[in-house]
Coordinates of C-alpha atoms in Angstrom, one line a residue:
X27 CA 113.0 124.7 102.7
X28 CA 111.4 122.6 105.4
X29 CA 113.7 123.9 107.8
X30 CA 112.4 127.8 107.0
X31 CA 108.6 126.0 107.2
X32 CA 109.4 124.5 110.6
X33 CA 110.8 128.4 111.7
X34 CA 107.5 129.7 110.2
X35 CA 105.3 127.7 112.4
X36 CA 107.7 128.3 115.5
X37 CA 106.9 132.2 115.3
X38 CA 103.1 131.6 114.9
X39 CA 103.5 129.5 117.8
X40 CA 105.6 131.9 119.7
X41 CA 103.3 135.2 118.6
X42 CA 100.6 133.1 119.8
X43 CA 101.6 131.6 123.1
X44 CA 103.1 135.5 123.6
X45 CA 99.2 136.5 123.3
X46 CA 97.7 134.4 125.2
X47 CA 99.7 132.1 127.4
X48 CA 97.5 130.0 129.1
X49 CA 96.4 128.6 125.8
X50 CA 98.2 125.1 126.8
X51 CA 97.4 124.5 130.4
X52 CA 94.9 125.9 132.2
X53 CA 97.0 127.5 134.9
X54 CA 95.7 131.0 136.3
X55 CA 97.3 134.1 135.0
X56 CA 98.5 136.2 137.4
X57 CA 96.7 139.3 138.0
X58 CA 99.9 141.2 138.9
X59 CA 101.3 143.1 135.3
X60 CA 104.5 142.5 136.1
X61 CA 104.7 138.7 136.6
X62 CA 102.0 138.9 133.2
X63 CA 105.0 140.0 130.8
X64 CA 107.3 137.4 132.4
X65 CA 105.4 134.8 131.8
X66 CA 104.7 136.1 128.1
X67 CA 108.7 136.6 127.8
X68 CA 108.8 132.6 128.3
X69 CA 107.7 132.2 124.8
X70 CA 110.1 134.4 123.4
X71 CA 112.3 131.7 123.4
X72 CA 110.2 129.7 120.4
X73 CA 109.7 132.8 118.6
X74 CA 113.5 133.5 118.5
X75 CA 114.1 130.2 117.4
X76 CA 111.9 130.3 114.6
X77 CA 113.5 133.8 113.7
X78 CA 117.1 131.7 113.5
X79 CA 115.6 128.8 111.5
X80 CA 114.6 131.5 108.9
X81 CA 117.0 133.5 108.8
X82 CA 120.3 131.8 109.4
X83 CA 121.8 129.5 107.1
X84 CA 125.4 128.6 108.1
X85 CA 125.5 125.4 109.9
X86 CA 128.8 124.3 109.6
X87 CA 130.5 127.2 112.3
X88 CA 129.8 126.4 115.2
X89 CA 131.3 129.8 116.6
X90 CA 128.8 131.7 114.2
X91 CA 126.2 129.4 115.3
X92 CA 126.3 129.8 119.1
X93 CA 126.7 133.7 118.5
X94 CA 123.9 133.2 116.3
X95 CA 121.8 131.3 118.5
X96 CA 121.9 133.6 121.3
X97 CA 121.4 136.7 119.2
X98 CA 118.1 135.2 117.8
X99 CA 116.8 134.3 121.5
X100 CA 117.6 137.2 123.1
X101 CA 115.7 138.9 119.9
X102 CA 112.7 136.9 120.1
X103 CA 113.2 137.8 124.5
X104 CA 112.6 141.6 123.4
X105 CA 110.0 141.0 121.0
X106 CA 108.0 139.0 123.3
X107 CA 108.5 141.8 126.4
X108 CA 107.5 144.6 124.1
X109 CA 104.6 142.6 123.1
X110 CA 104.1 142.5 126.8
X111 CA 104.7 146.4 126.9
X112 CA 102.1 146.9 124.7
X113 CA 99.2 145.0 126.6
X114 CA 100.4 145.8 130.4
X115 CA 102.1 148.9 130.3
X116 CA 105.4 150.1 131.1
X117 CA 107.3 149.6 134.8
X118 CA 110.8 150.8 135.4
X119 CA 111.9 147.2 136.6
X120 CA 110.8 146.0 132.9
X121 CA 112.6 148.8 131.3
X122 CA 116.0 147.6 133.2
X123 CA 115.3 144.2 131.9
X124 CA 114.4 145.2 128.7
X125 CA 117.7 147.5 128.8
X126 CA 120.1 144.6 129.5
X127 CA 118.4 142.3 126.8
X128 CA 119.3 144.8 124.1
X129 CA 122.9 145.3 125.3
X130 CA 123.6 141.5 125.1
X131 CA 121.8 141.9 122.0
X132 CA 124.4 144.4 120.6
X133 CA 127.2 142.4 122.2
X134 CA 126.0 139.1 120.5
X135 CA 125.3 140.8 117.1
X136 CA 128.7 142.3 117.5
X137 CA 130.2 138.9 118.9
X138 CA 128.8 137.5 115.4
X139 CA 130.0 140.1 112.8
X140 CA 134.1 139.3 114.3
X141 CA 133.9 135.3 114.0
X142 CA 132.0 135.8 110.6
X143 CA 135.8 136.8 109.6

């Protein structure tokens, strides 16, 4: 249960930091859209880890695990750039990135569902 608590507050903190990043340090954004959603994709990386403290609960694997692992940061990577999407708008360089994050996606979900047997 504290484990799932701890992934709770890891996804608020991910959403969050997504939102606004400069919340921490008082670093200038950059004005350019692009660069924007990169730096917001940064904090995918907590809210994907949160994702896999909720959600997964086989610890003992360690082959299901580093599937596992990558699956859920490379999920919390998309959300984060849509989120990014959604604020700045769409650019075809984006869309190739956001492209190849769902393919490793697929391959990592798939990569998961052959050592679960």
């Amino acid at each position: 249960m504290p484990i799932k608590i701890i992934g709770v507050v890891m996804i608020l903190a991910g959403c969050v930091l997504t939102y606004k990043p400069n919340i921490i340090s008082k670093i200038p954004l950059p004005e350019n859209a692009y660069q924007m959603i990169e730096i917001r994709v940064k904090w995918g990386f907590l809210t994907g880890l949160g994702i896999l403290l909720i959600f997964y609960n086989q610890w003992s694997n360690w082959k299901l695990l580093a599937c596992a692992v990558l699956f859920f940061l490379i999920l919390g990577i998309v959300i984060a750039r849509l989120f990014g999407f959604v604020l700045h708008g769409f650019f075809s360089k984006q869309l190739l990135w956001l492209t190849i994050e769902i393919v490793a996606l697929l391959i990592f979900g798939i990569l998961y569902r052959y050592a679960n047997n």
